PDB file of C-alpha atoms in Angstrom:
ATOM      1  CA  MET A   1      -0.038  -0.067   0.050  1.00 78.00           C
ATOM      2  CA  ARG A   2       2.715   2.476   0.886  1.00 82.00           C
ATOM      3  CA  ARG A   3       4.595   1.564  -2.309  1.00 85.00           C
ATOM      4  CA  TYR A   4       1.489   2.132  -4.443  1.00 81.00           C
ATOM      5  CA  ARG A   5       0.711   5.502  -2.583  1.00 80.00           C
ATOM      6  CA  ALA A   6       4.309   6.565  -3.303  1.00 82.00           C
ATOM      7  CA  ALA A   7       4.384   5.381  -7.008  1.00 83.00           C
ATOM      8  CA  PRO A   8       3.696   7.854  -9.839  1.00 85.00           C
ATOM      9  CA  ALA A   9       0.062   8.076 -10.865  1.00 80.00           C
ATOM     10  CA  ASP A  10       0.587   6.061 -14.093  1.00 83.00           C
ATOM     11  CA  LEU A  11       2.021   3.202 -12.035  1.00 85.00           C
ATOM     12  CA  ARG A  12      -0.900   2.998  -9.387  1.00 86.00           C
ATOM     13  CA  PRO A  13      -3.962   0.800  -9.840  1.00 92.00           C
ATOM     14  CA  GLU A  14      -6.845   2.598 -11.489  1.00 93.00           C
ATOM     15  CA  LEU A  15      -9.657   0.347  -9.932  1.00 95.00           C
ATOM     16  CA  TRP A  16     -10.104  -2.887  -8.060  1.00 97.00           C
ATOM     17  CA  PHE A  17     -12.192  -5.627  -9.953  1.00 98.00           C
ATOM     18  CA  THR A  18     -13.382  -8.864  -8.120  1.00 98.00           C
ATOM     19  CA  TYR A  19     -15.460 -11.622  -9.668  1.00 97.00           C
ATOM     20  CA  HIS A  20     -18.103 -13.638  -7.828  1.00 96.00           C
ATOM     21  CA  VAL A  21     -18.322 -12.449  -4.257  1.00 98.00           C
ATOM     22  CA  TYR A  22     -20.801 -14.365  -2.026  1.00 98.00           C
ATOM     23  CA  HIS A  23     -20.954 -15.866   1.374  1.00 97.00           C
ATOM     24  CA  LYS A  24     -18.467 -18.739   0.866  1.00 97.00           C
ATOM     25  CA  ALA A  25     -15.960 -16.520  -1.057  1.00 98.00           C
ATOM     26  CA  PRO A  26     -16.091 -13.036   0.372  1.00 98.00           C
ATOM     27  CA  ASP A  27     -13.592 -10.521  -0.721  1.00 98.00           C
ATOM     28  CA  TRP A  28     -11.441  -9.531   2.249  1.00 97.00           C
ATOM     29  CA  LEU A  29      -8.867  -7.587   0.455  1.00 97.00           C
ATOM     30  CA  GLY A  30     -10.622  -5.483  -2.157  1.00 97.00           C
ATOM     31  CA  PRO A  31     -12.657  -3.000  -0.086  1.00 98.00           C
ATOM     32  CA  PRO A  32      -9.917  -1.865   2.260  1.00 96.00           C
ATOM     33  CA  VAL A  33      -7.339  -1.666  -0.535  1.00 95.00           C
ATOM     34  CA  ALA A  34      -9.729   0.347  -2.810  1.00 96.00           C
ATOM     35  CA  LYS A  35     -10.541   2.663   0.064  1.00 95.00           C
ATOM     36  CA  ALA A  36      -6.914   3.252   1.151  1.00 93.00           C
ATOM     37  CA  LEU A  37      -5.869   4.051  -2.588  1.00 93.00           C
ATOM     38  CA  GLY A  38      -8.990   6.099  -3.401  1.00 93.00           C
ATOM     39  CA  ILE A  39      -9.925   4.039  -6.438  1.00 95.00           C
ATOM     40  CA  PRO A  40     -13.311   2.565  -7.519  1.00 97.00           C
ATOM     41  CA  TYR A  41     -14.178  -0.888  -6.176  1.00 98.00           C
ATOM     42  CA  VAL A  42     -16.043  -3.104  -8.807  1.00 98.00           C
ATOM     43  CA  LEU A  43     -17.744  -6.490  -8.652  1.00 99.00           C
ATOM     44  CA  ALA A  44     -19.044  -8.791 -11.080  1.00 98.00           C
ATOM     45  CA  GLU A  45     -21.689 -11.517 -10.379  1.00 96.00           C
ATOM     46  CA  ALA A  46     -22.102 -10.740  -6.724  1.00 98.00           C
ATOM     47  CA  SER A  47     -24.709 -12.643  -4.649  1.00 97.00           C
ATOM     48  CA  PHE A  48     -26.148 -12.024  -1.316  1.00 98.00           C
ATOM     49  CA  ALA A  49     -28.162 -14.618   0.780  1.00 96.00           C
ATOM     50  CA  PRO A  50     -29.870 -13.038   3.834  1.00 96.00           C
ATOM     51  CA  LYS A  51     -30.739 -16.591   5.024  1.00 95.00           C
ATOM     52  CA  GLN A  52     -26.990 -17.164   5.756  1.00 95.00           C
ATOM     53  CA  ALA A  53     -27.124 -14.397   8.543  1.00 94.00           C
ATOM     54  CA  GLY A  54     -26.096 -16.064  11.781  1.00 93.00           C
ATOM     55  CA  GLY A  55     -25.347 -19.382  10.320  1.00 94.00           C
ATOM     56  CA  ARG A  56     -22.158 -21.273   9.710  1.00 95.00           C
ATOM     57  CA  TRP A  57     -21.187 -18.913   6.994  1.00 96.00           C
ATOM     58  CA  SER A  58     -22.139 -15.787   8.919  1.00 96.00           C
ATOM     59  CA  ALA A  59     -18.667 -14.300   8.765  1.00 97.00           C
ATOM     60  CA  GLY A  60     -18.525 -14.665   5.051  1.00 97.00           C
ATOM     61  CA  HIS A  61     -22.183 -13.484   4.646  1.00 98.00           C
ATOM     62  CA  ASP A  62     -21.363 -10.233   6.663  1.00 97.00           C
ATOM     63  CA  ALA A  63     -18.140  -9.610   4.554  1.00 98.00           C
ATOM     64  CA  ALA A  64     -19.863 -10.195   1.282  1.00 98.00           C
ATOM     65  CA  GLY A  65     -22.519  -7.669   2.251  1.00 98.00           C
ATOM     66  CA  GLU A  66     -19.945  -5.164   3.187  1.00 98.00           C
ATOM     67  CA  ALA A  67     -18.081  -5.616   0.020  1.00 98.00           C
ATOM     68  CA  ILE A  68     -21.339  -5.118  -2.215  1.00 98.00           C
ATOM     69  CA  ALA A  69     -22.191  -2.093  -0.118  1.00 98.00           C
ATOM     70  CA  ALA A  70     -18.714  -0.665  -0.851  1.00 98.00           C
ATOM     71  CA  ALA A  71     -18.877  -1.345  -4.635  1.00 98.00           C
ATOM     72  CA  SER A  72     -19.056   1.546  -7.170  1.00 97.00           C
ATOM     73  CA  ALA A  73     -20.521  -0.831  -9.690  1.00 98.00           C
ATOM     74  CA  VAL A  74     -21.760  -4.333  -9.623  1.00 99.00           C
ATOM     75  CA  PHE A  75     -22.177  -6.117 -13.084  1.00 98.00           C
ATOM     76  CA  ASN A  76     -25.074  -8.508 -12.685  1.00 97.00           C
ATOM     77  CA  LEU A  77     -25.305 -11.629 -14.865  1.00 95.00           C
ATOM     78  CA  ASN A  78     -28.016 -13.429 -12.950  1.00 93.00           C
ATOM     79  CA  PRO A  79     -31.265 -11.590 -12.512  1.00 93.00           C
ATOM     80  CA  GLY A  80     -31.995 -13.915  -9.541  1.00 91.00           C
ATOM     81  CA  ASP A  81     -29.373 -11.955  -7.456  1.00 95.00           C
ATOM     82  CA  VAL A  82     -30.983  -8.505  -8.122  1.00 96.00           C
ATOM     83  CA  ASP A  83     -33.525  -8.352  -5.213  1.00 96.00           C
ATOM     84  CA  CYS A  84     -30.920  -9.144  -2.511  1.00 97.00           C
ATOM     85  CA  VAL A  85     -28.048  -7.016  -4.012  1.00 98.00           C
ATOM     86  CA  LYS A  86     -29.593  -3.874  -5.133  1.00 98.00           C
ATOM     87  CA  PRO A  87     -30.772  -2.750  -1.601  1.00 98.00           C
ATOM     88  CA  LEU A  88     -27.170  -2.941  -0.398  1.00 98.00           C
ATOM     89  CA  LEU A  89     -25.954  -0.447  -3.031  1.00 98.00           C
ATOM     90  CA  GLU A  90     -25.635   3.336  -2.392  1.00 96.00           C
ATOM     91  CA  SER A  91     -27.491   3.914  -5.566  1.00 96.00           C
ATOM     92  CA  PRO A  92     -29.566   1.408  -7.796  1.00 96.00           C
ATOM     93  CA  GLN A  93     -27.683   2.751 -10.773  1.00 96.00           C
ATOM     94  CA  ARG A  94     -24.531   0.993  -9.456  1.00 98.00           C
ATOM     95  CA  LEU A  95     -26.231  -2.336 -10.404  1.00 98.00           C
ATOM     96  CA  VAL A  96     -25.298  -2.854 -14.107  1.00 98.00           C
ATOM     97  CA  PRO A  97     -27.072  -5.583 -16.055  1.00 97.00           C
ATOM     98  CA  LEU A  98     -24.515  -7.719 -18.126  1.00 97.00           C
ATOM     99  CA  LYS A  99     -25.917 -10.645 -20.073  1.00 96.00           C
ATOM    100  CA  PRO A 100     -23.642 -13.735 -20.046  1.00 96.00           C
ATOM    101  CA  PHE A 101     -21.348 -13.723 -23.081  1.00 97.00           C
ATOM    102  CA  ILE A 102     -19.112 -15.702 -25.172  1.00 96.00           C
ATOM    103  CA  ASP A 103     -17.066 -15.142 -28.447  1.00 96.00           C
ATOM    104  CA  THR A 104     -20.043 -16.236 -30.737  1.00 95.00           C
ATOM    105  CA  ALA A 105     -17.759 -16.091 -33.706  1.00 93.00           C
ATOM    106  CA  GLU A 106     -16.108 -19.262 -32.639  1.00 91.00           C
ATOM    107  CA  TYR A 107     -19.465 -21.116 -33.068  1.00 89.00           C
ATOM    108  CA  SER A 108     -20.371 -19.738 -36.399  1.00 79.00           C
ATOM    109  CA  SER A 109     -17.078 -19.873 -38.196  1.00 61.00           C
ATOM    110  CA  PRO A 110     -16.308 -22.696 -40.788  1.00 54.00           C
ATOM    111  CA  LEU A 111     -14.187 -24.256 -38.117  1.00 50.00           C
ATOM    112  CA  ALA A 112     -17.256 -24.998 -36.053  1.00 52.00           C
ATOM    113  CA  ALA A 113     -18.635 -27.303 -38.842  1.00 56.00           C
ATOM    114  CA  VAL A 114     -15.388 -29.248 -39.505  1.00 58.00           C
ATOM    115  CA  GLY A 115     -16.315 -32.650 -40.928  1.00 65.00           C
ATOM    116  CA  THR A 116     -19.717 -34.045 -41.792  1.00 81.00           C
ATOM    117  CA  ARG A 117     -22.447 -35.636 -39.856  1.00 85.00           C
ATOM    118  CA  GLU A 118     -21.301 -39.120 -41.256  1.00 87.00           C
ATOM    119  CA  MET A 119     -17.665 -38.410 -40.129  1.00 89.00           C
ATOM    120  CA  LEU A 120     -18.800 -37.603 -36.620  1.00 90.00           C
ATOM    121  CA  ALA A 121     -21.123 -40.650 -36.583  1.00 92.00           C
ATOM    122  CA  LYS A 122     -18.086 -42.865 -37.358  1.00 92.00           C
ATOM    123  CA  ARG A 123     -15.815 -41.029 -34.964  1.00 92.00           C
ATOM    124  CA  TYR A 124     -18.231 -41.352 -31.898  1.00 92.00           C
ATOM    125  CA  ARG A 125     -20.044 -44.487 -33.111  1.00 93.00           C
ATOM    126  CA  LEU A 126     -23.423 -42.600 -33.304  1.00 92.00           C
ATOM    127  CA  PRO A 127     -26.379 -44.456 -34.709  1.00 89.00           C
ATOM    128  CA  ALA A 128     -28.104 -43.377 -37.916  1.00 83.00           C
ATOM    129  CA  VAL A 129     -31.135 -41.917 -36.253  1.00 82.00           C
ATOM    130  CA  ASP A 130     -33.222 -38.922 -37.040  1.00 84.00           C
ATOM    131  CA  THR A 131     -32.478 -36.771 -34.080  1.00 96.00           C
ATOM    132  CA  TRP A 132     -29.115 -36.192 -32.249  1.00 97.00           C
ATOM    133  CA  LEU A 133     -29.813 -34.931 -28.820  1.00 98.00           C
ATOM    134  CA  MET A 134     -26.881 -33.341 -26.879  1.00 98.00           C
ATOM    135  CA  VAL A 135     -25.828 -32.396 -23.432  1.00 98.00           C
ATOM    136  CA  VAL A 136     -22.583 -30.810 -22.342  1.00 98.00           C
ATOM    137  CA  ALA A 137     -22.064 -30.940 -18.313  1.00 97.00           C
ATOM    138  CA  MET A 138     -19.557 -32.019 -15.698  1.00 97.00           C
ATOM    139  CA  MET A 139     -20.321 -35.095 -13.885  1.00 98.00           C
ATOM    140  CA  ARG A 140     -20.258 -34.165 -10.166  1.00 96.00           C
ATOM    141  CA  ALA A 141     -22.475 -34.354  -7.109  1.00 96.00           C
ATOM    142  CA  GLY A 142     -25.264 -31.848  -6.443  1.00 95.00           C
ATOM    143  CA  ASN A 143     -27.019 -30.054  -9.230  1.00 95.00           C
ATOM    144  CA  LYS A 144     -25.241 -31.752 -12.045  1.00 96.00           C
ATOM    145  CA  ARG A 145     -26.027 -35.258 -10.711  1.00 97.00           C
ATOM    146  CA  ASP A 146     -29.612 -34.413 -10.061  1.00 97.00           C
ATOM    147  CA  SER A 147     -29.902 -32.965 -13.663  1.00 98.00           C
ATOM    148  CA  TYR A 148     -28.414 -36.203 -15.132  1.00 98.00           C
ATOM    149  CA  GLN A 149     -30.932 -38.221 -13.051  1.00 98.00           C
ATOM    150  CA  LEU A 150     -33.929 -36.168 -14.388  1.00 98.00           C
ATOM    151  CA  LEU A 151     -32.648 -36.478 -17.925  1.00 98.00           C
ATOM    152  CA  ALA A 152     -32.365 -40.205 -17.851  1.00 98.00           C
ATOM    153  CA  GLU A 153     -35.932 -40.550 -16.263  1.00 98.00           C
ATOM    154  CA  ALA A 154     -37.381 -38.270 -19.006  1.00 98.00           C
ATOM    155  CA  LEU A 155     -35.781 -39.949 -21.912  1.00 98.00           C
ATOM    156  CA  ALA A 156     -36.895 -43.357 -20.706  1.00 98.00           C
ATOM    157  CA  THR A 157     -40.362 -42.429 -21.534  1.00 98.00           C
ATOM    158  CA  LEU A 158     -39.345 -41.448 -25.204  1.00 98.00           C
ATOM    159  CA  GLN A 159     -37.849 -44.768 -26.360  1.00 96.00           C
ATOM    160  CA  ALA A 160     -40.459 -45.181 -29.169  1.00 96.00           C
ATOM    161  CA  ARG A 161     -39.033 -42.329 -30.895  1.00 96.00           C
ATOM    162  CA  SER A 162     -35.885 -42.046 -33.238  1.00 95.00           C
ATOM    163  CA  TRP A 163     -33.067 -40.371 -31.231  1.00 97.00           C
ATOM    164  CA  CYS A 164     -29.586 -40.836 -29.550  1.00 97.00           C
ATOM    165  CA  LEU A 165     -28.148 -38.764 -26.787  1.00 98.00           C
ATOM    166  CA  VAL A 166     -24.514 -37.544 -27.043  1.00 98.00           C
ATOM    167  CA  ILE A 167     -23.240 -36.828 -23.449  1.00 98.00           C
ATOM    168  CA  VAL A 168     -20.095 -34.601 -23.378  1.00 98.00           C
ATOM    169  CA  GLY A 169     -18.446 -34.417 -20.028  1.00 98.00           C
ATOM    170  CA  ASP A 170     -16.553 -36.152 -17.203  1.00 98.00           C
ATOM    171  CA  GLY A 171     -15.952 -36.008 -13.586  1.00 97.00           C
ATOM    172  CA  PRO A 172     -15.933 -37.975 -10.275  1.00 97.00           C
ATOM    173  CA  ARG A 173     -19.500 -39.067 -10.612  1.00 97.00           C
ATOM    174  CA  ARG A 174     -19.200 -40.484 -14.247  1.00 98.00           C
ATOM    175  CA  ALA A 175     -19.656 -44.129 -13.224  1.00 98.00           C
ATOM    176  CA  GLU A 176     -22.941 -43.149 -11.327  1.00 98.00           C
ATOM    177  CA  VAL A 177     -24.030 -41.116 -14.479  1.00 98.00           C
ATOM    178  CA  GLU A 178     -23.211 -44.132 -16.772  1.00 98.00           C
ATOM    179  CA  ASP A 179     -25.441 -46.291 -14.502  1.00 98.00           C
ATOM    180  CA  MET A 180     -28.361 -43.932 -14.822  1.00 98.00           C
ATOM    181  CA  PHE A 181     -28.371 -44.715 -18.570  1.00 98.00           C
ATOM    182  CA  ALA A 182     -27.395 -48.296 -18.479  1.00 97.00           C
ATOM    183  CA  ALA A 183     -31.021 -49.559 -19.196  1.00 96.00           C
ATOM    184  CA  PHE A 184     -31.034 -47.860 -22.662  1.00 97.00           C
ATOM    185  CA  ALA A 185     -30.347 -50.019 -25.745  1.00 94.00           C
ATOM    186  CA  PRO A 186     -26.694 -50.175 -26.865  1.00 92.00           C
ATOM    187  CA  GLY A 187     -25.613 -47.185 -28.913  1.00 91.00           C
ATOM    188  CA  ARG A 188     -28.502 -44.981 -27.895  1.00 95.00           C
ATOM    189  CA  ILE A 189     -26.456 -42.995 -25.267  1.00 97.00           C
ATOM    190  CA  VAL A 190     -23.001 -42.120 -26.269  1.00 97.00           C
ATOM    191  CA  PHE A 191     -20.411 -40.784 -23.847  1.00 98.00           C
ATOM    192  CA  THR A 192     -17.590 -38.915 -25.455  1.00 97.00           C
ATOM    193  CA  GLY A 193     -15.760 -37.744 -22.337  1.00 97.00           C
ATOM    194  CA  ALA A 194     -14.744 -34.148 -21.843  1.00 97.00           C
ATOM    195  CA  LEU A 195     -14.394 -32.183 -25.062  1.00 96.00           C
ATOM    196  CA  ALA A 196     -13.350 -28.562 -25.915  1.00 94.00           C
ATOM    197  CA  GLY A 197     -12.396 -26.380 -28.883  1.00 91.00           C
ATOM    198  CA  ASP A 198     -13.109 -27.563 -32.361  1.00 88.00           C
ATOM    199  CA  PRO A 199     -14.227 -31.110 -31.457  1.00 91.00           C
ATOM    200  CA  LEU A 200     -16.964 -29.826 -29.206  1.00 93.00           C
ATOM    201  CA  ARG A 201     -18.025 -27.018 -31.641  1.00 92.00           C
ATOM    202  CA  ALA A 202     -18.160 -29.494 -34.532  1.00 91.00           C
ATOM    203  CA  LEU A 203     -20.518 -31.746 -32.579  1.00 93.00           C
ATOM    204  CA  MET A 204     -22.593 -28.840 -31.631  1.00 94.00           C
ATOM    205  CA  ALA A 205     -22.777 -27.714 -35.346  1.00 91.00           C
ATOM    206  CA  HIS A 206     -24.108 -31.270 -36.326  1.00 92.00           C
ATOM    207  CA  CYS A 207     -26.513 -32.119 -33.318  1.00 95.00           C
ATOM    208  CA  ASP A 208     -30.238 -31.216 -33.367  1.00 97.00           C
ATOM    209  CA  LEU A 209     -31.246 -30.228 -29.916  1.00 98.00           C
ATOM    210  CA  PHE A 210     -29.479 -29.492 -26.514  1.00 99.00           C
ATOM    211  CA  VAL A 211     -31.266 -31.107 -23.610  1.00 99.00           C
ATOM    212  CA  TRP A 212     -30.400 -30.341 -19.997  1.00 98.00           C
ATOM    213  CA  PRO A 213     -32.922 -30.138 -17.011  1.00 97.00           C
ATOM    214  CA  GLY A 214     -30.890 -27.372 -15.243  1.00 95.00           C
ATOM    215  CA  VAL A 215     -31.735 -28.376 -11.684  1.00 94.00           C
ATOM    216  CA  ARG A 216     -30.866 -25.423  -9.441  1.00 91.00           C
ATOM    217  CA  GLU A 217     -28.695 -24.138 -12.449  1.00 88.00           C
ATOM    218  CA  PRO A 218     -27.719 -20.497 -11.904  1.00 86.00           C
ATOM    219  CA  ILE A 219     -26.893 -19.588 -15.556  1.00 87.00           C
ATOM    220  CA  GLY A 220     -25.551 -22.424 -17.751  1.00 88.00           C
ATOM    221  CA  MET A 221     -22.948 -21.270 -20.179  1.00 93.00           C
ATOM    222  CA  ALA A 222     -22.981 -24.521 -22.084  1.00 96.00           C
ATOM    223  CA  MET A 223     -26.628 -23.644 -23.102  1.00 97.00           C
ATOM    224  CA  LEU A 224     -25.309 -20.301 -24.512  1.00 96.00           C
ATOM    225  CA  GLU A 225     -22.635 -21.950 -26.431  1.00 96.00           C
ATOM    226  CA  ALA A 226     -25.249 -24.492 -27.886  1.00 97.00           C
ATOM    227  CA  GLN A 227     -27.458 -21.651 -29.069  1.00 97.00           C
ATOM    228  CA  ALA A 228     -24.531 -19.799 -30.653  1.00 96.00           C
ATOM    229  CA  ALA A 229     -23.978 -22.928 -32.706  1.00 94.00           C
ATOM    230  CA  GLY A 230     -27.652 -22.851 -33.806  1.00 95.00           C
ATOM    231  CA  LEU A 231     -28.927 -25.488 -31.240  1.00 96.00           C
ATOM    232  CA  PRO A 232     -32.280 -24.932 -29.650  1.00 98.00           C
ATOM    233  CA  VAL A 233     -32.511 -25.778 -25.883  1.00 98.00           C
ATOM    234  CA  VAL A 234     -34.781 -27.596 -23.707  1.00 99.00           C
ATOM    235  CA  THR A 235     -34.194 -26.939 -19.947  1.00 98.00           C
ATOM    236  CA  GLY A 236     -35.837 -25.927 -16.664  1.00 97.00           C
ATOM    237  CA  HIS A 237     -37.018 -22.556 -15.998  1.00 96.00           C
ATOM    238  CA  GLY A 238     -34.922 -20.222 -13.736  1.00 91.00           C
ATOM    239  CA  PRO A 239     -33.974 -16.529 -13.500  1.00 88.00           C
ATOM    240  CA  GLY A 240     -30.607 -16.916 -14.745  1.00 89.00           C
ATOM    241  CA  ILE A 241     -31.388 -19.409 -17.436  1.00 94.00           C
ATOM    242  CA  ALA A 242     -34.330 -17.435 -18.735  1.00 93.00           C
ATOM    243  CA  ASN A 243     -31.824 -14.681 -19.302  1.00 92.00           C
ATOM    244  CA  ILE A 244     -30.188 -16.963 -21.854  1.00 94.00           C
ATOM    245  CA  VAL A 245     -32.965 -19.217 -23.310  1.00 97.00           C
ATOM    246  CA  ARG A 246     -36.156 -17.615 -24.411  1.00 96.00           C
ATOM    247  CA  ASP A 247     -39.184 -19.956 -24.259  1.00 97.00           C
ATOM    248  CA  GLY A 248     -40.803 -20.345 -27.646  1.00 97.00           C
ATOM    249  CA  CYS A 249     -38.160 -18.242 -29.310  1.00 98.00           C
ATOM    250  CA  THR A 250     -34.778 -20.056 -28.825  1.00 98.00           C
ATOM    251  CA  GLY A 251     -36.014 -23.232 -27.048  1.00 98.00           C
ATOM    252  CA  ARG A 252     -38.401 -24.524 -24.565  1.00 98.00           C
ATOM    253  CA  LEU A 253     -38.528 -23.604 -20.808  1.00 98.00           C
ATOM    254  CA  VAL A 254     -40.222 -25.996 -18.462  1.00 98.00           C
ATOM    255  CA  PRO A 255     -40.862 -26.119 -14.690  1.00 97.00           C
ATOM    256  CA  ARG A 256     -37.838 -27.221 -13.016  1.00 94.00           C
ATOM    257  CA  GLY A 257     -37.872 -30.729 -11.663  1.00 94.00           C
ATOM    258  CA  ASP A 258     -40.873 -31.719 -13.723  1.00 97.00           C
ATOM    259  CA  VAL A 259     -40.012 -34.898 -15.536  1.00 98.00           C
ATOM    260  CA  GLY A 260     -43.245 -35.214 -17.533  1.00 98.00           C
ATOM    261  CA  ALA A 261     -42.917 -31.518 -18.693  1.00 98.00           C
ATOM    262  CA  PHE A 262     -39.407 -31.995 -19.764  1.00 98.00           C
ATOM    263  CA  ALA A 263     -39.980 -35.136 -21.532  1.00 99.00           C
ATOM    264  CA  GLY A 264     -42.962 -33.579 -23.396  1.00 98.00           C
ATOM    265  CA  ALA A 265     -40.834 -30.597 -24.581  1.00 99.00           C
ATOM    266  CA  VAL A 266     -38.110 -32.874 -25.873  1.00 99.00           C
ATOM    267  CA  ALA A 267     -40.669 -35.120 -27.570  1.00 98.00           C
ATOM    268  CA  GLY A 268     -42.401 -32.059 -29.155  1.00 98.00           C
ATOM    269  CA  LEU A 269     -39.192 -30.919 -30.790  1.00 98.00           C
ATOM    270  CA  ILE A 270     -38.104 -34.501 -31.816  1.00 98.00           C
ATOM    271  CA  ASP A 271     -41.423 -34.653 -33.638  1.00 98.00           C
ATOM    272  CA  ALA A 272     -41.126 -31.215 -35.306  1.00 98.00           C
ATOM    273  CA  PRO A 273     -37.913 -30.702 -37.297  1.00 97.00           C
ATOM    274  CA  GLN A 274     -38.967 -27.602 -38.895  1.00 98.00           C
ATOM    275  CA  THR A 275     -39.807 -25.958 -35.548  1.00 98.00           C
ATOM    276  CA  ARG A 276     -36.435 -27.059 -34.259  1.00 97.00           C
ATOM    277  CA  ALA A 277     -34.610 -25.531 -37.115  1.00 97.00           C
ATOM    278  CA  ASP A 278     -36.537 -22.195 -36.664  1.00 98.00           C
ATOM    279  CA  LEU A 279     -35.704 -22.092 -32.882  1.00 98.00           C
ATOM    280  CA  GLY A 280     -32.033 -22.854 -33.660  1.00 97.00           C
ATOM    281  CA  SER A 281     -31.804 -20.078 -36.190  1.00 96.00           C
ATOM    282  CA  ARG A 282     -33.425 -17.566 -33.693  1.00 98.00           C
ATOM    283  CA  ALA A 283     -31.007 -18.984 -31.051  1.00 97.00           C
ATOM    284  CA  ARG A 284     -27.977 -18.082 -33.127  1.00 96.00           C
ATOM    285  CA  ARG A 285     -29.045 -14.720 -34.040  1.00 96.00           C
ATOM    286  CA  ARG A 286     -30.066 -13.735 -30.417  1.00 97.00           C
ATOM    287  CA  ALA A 287     -26.701 -15.092 -29.195  1.00 97.00           C
ATOM    288  CA  VAL A 288     -24.810 -12.952 -31.651  1.00 96.00           C
ATOM    289  CA  GLU A 289     -26.976  -9.791 -30.899  1.00 96.00           C
ATOM    290  CA  TYR A 290     -27.183 -10.011 -27.097  1.00 96.00           C
ATOM    291  CA  HIS A 291     -24.433 -12.308 -25.739  1.00 97.00           C
ATOM    292  CA  ASP A 292     -21.423 -11.736 -27.769  1.00 97.00           C
ATOM    293  CA  ILE A 293     -18.230 -10.674 -26.184  1.00 98.00           C
ATOM    294  CA  ALA A 294     -18.076  -7.454 -28.148  1.00 97.00           C
ATOM    295  CA  THR A 295     -21.411  -6.412 -26.695  1.00 96.00           C
ATOM    296  CA  ALA A 296     -20.268  -7.089 -23.153  1.00 98.00           C
ATOM    297  CA  GLY A 297     -17.015  -5.485 -23.862  1.00 98.00           C
ATOM    298  CA  ALA A 298     -18.787  -2.208 -24.803  1.00 98.00           C
ATOM    299  CA  THR A 299     -20.870  -2.293 -21.547  1.00 97.00           C
ATOM    300  CA  LEU A 300     -17.717  -2.893 -19.396  1.00 98.00           C
ATOM    301  CA  ASP A 301     -15.732  -0.271 -21.239  1.00 97.00           C
ATOM    302  CA  ARG A 302     -18.503   2.381 -20.743  1.00 97.00           C
ATOM    303  CA  VAL A 303     -18.926   1.793 -17.059  1.00 98.00           C
ATOM    304  CA  LEU A 304     -15.210   1.429 -16.243  1.00 97.00           C
ATOM    305  CA  THR A 305     -14.141   4.362 -18.285  1.00 96.00           C
ATOM    306  CA  GLY A 306     -16.849   6.350 -16.568  1.00 97.00           C
ATOM    307  CA  LEU A 307     -15.687   5.138 -13.119  1.00 96.00           C
ATOM    308  CA  LYS A 308     -12.026   6.174 -13.873  1.00 91.00           C
ATOM    309  CA  ALA A 309     -13.144   9.597 -15.038  1.00 91.00           C
ATOM    310  CA  GLY A 310     -15.389  10.041 -11.945  1.00 89.00           C
ATOM    311  CA  SER A 311     -18.345  10.618 -14.286  1.00 86.00           C
ATOM    312  CA  TRP A 312     -20.226   7.323 -13.380  1.00 83.00           C
ATOM    313  CA  PRO A 313     -23.003   6.743 -12.305  1.00 82.00           C
TER     314      PRO A 313
END
């Protein structure tokens, strides 16, 4: 601190930026350092849970609240956090909506469609069926495990239809997830393991529908990537997910945890390839228009430049 204070202005920090403050991960350093140096303190994806007050996470809860209250700006990616975060801020204008974002060009470039459907079928031993369903998710306890369980239960009711499911992901619960799908006919469920980069984008480019129950899912970046690749999405409704997937526009949102509703939405799109294609086209357009890194960069630049100049909010 003394060194920074003694340094020339062009060598001192211009602001402090912290990502994802909440009761289990409070920011103990940012607020006092920003205050001591007289620089703006900025947060992204802050969350505050009043129910944690006085509990086992009470110290982190209190520190998270103090950090949020000290922030000059909070970039909000999940509308579900707004009601508890906004009252802590000095001004409601300090809460800045920021839609989840990716580099959408990576999913619409020719590289995303490397290979053909036939080549991918051979590489991953995918059957020659009408509809390739897809999911991309880690295999771990909690929300992910529960979503896989619901997915298996829902698809078990749709076995008369022509589809296969490509599961991209890995993790400590892989054996348990594989057991959930063990009763399906051989070849109907294909596990690729973890994929990234061009192999993942190529699969997204040639699959037909992204299916993920999203049990207690806060945002779901894989669903955004899928839409950028032109895949419609079927998932469970939640504030963060509804900020990415538009029901009836880019996919289908169903009540979370409702196996029947989820299965019905998937069945409806398996049976309606033109509707699927229309949703996928709109999904790609909306991803580019609202969720591209350039759009997010413009918002960040406007706010951070204003903070440095002392003209925002």
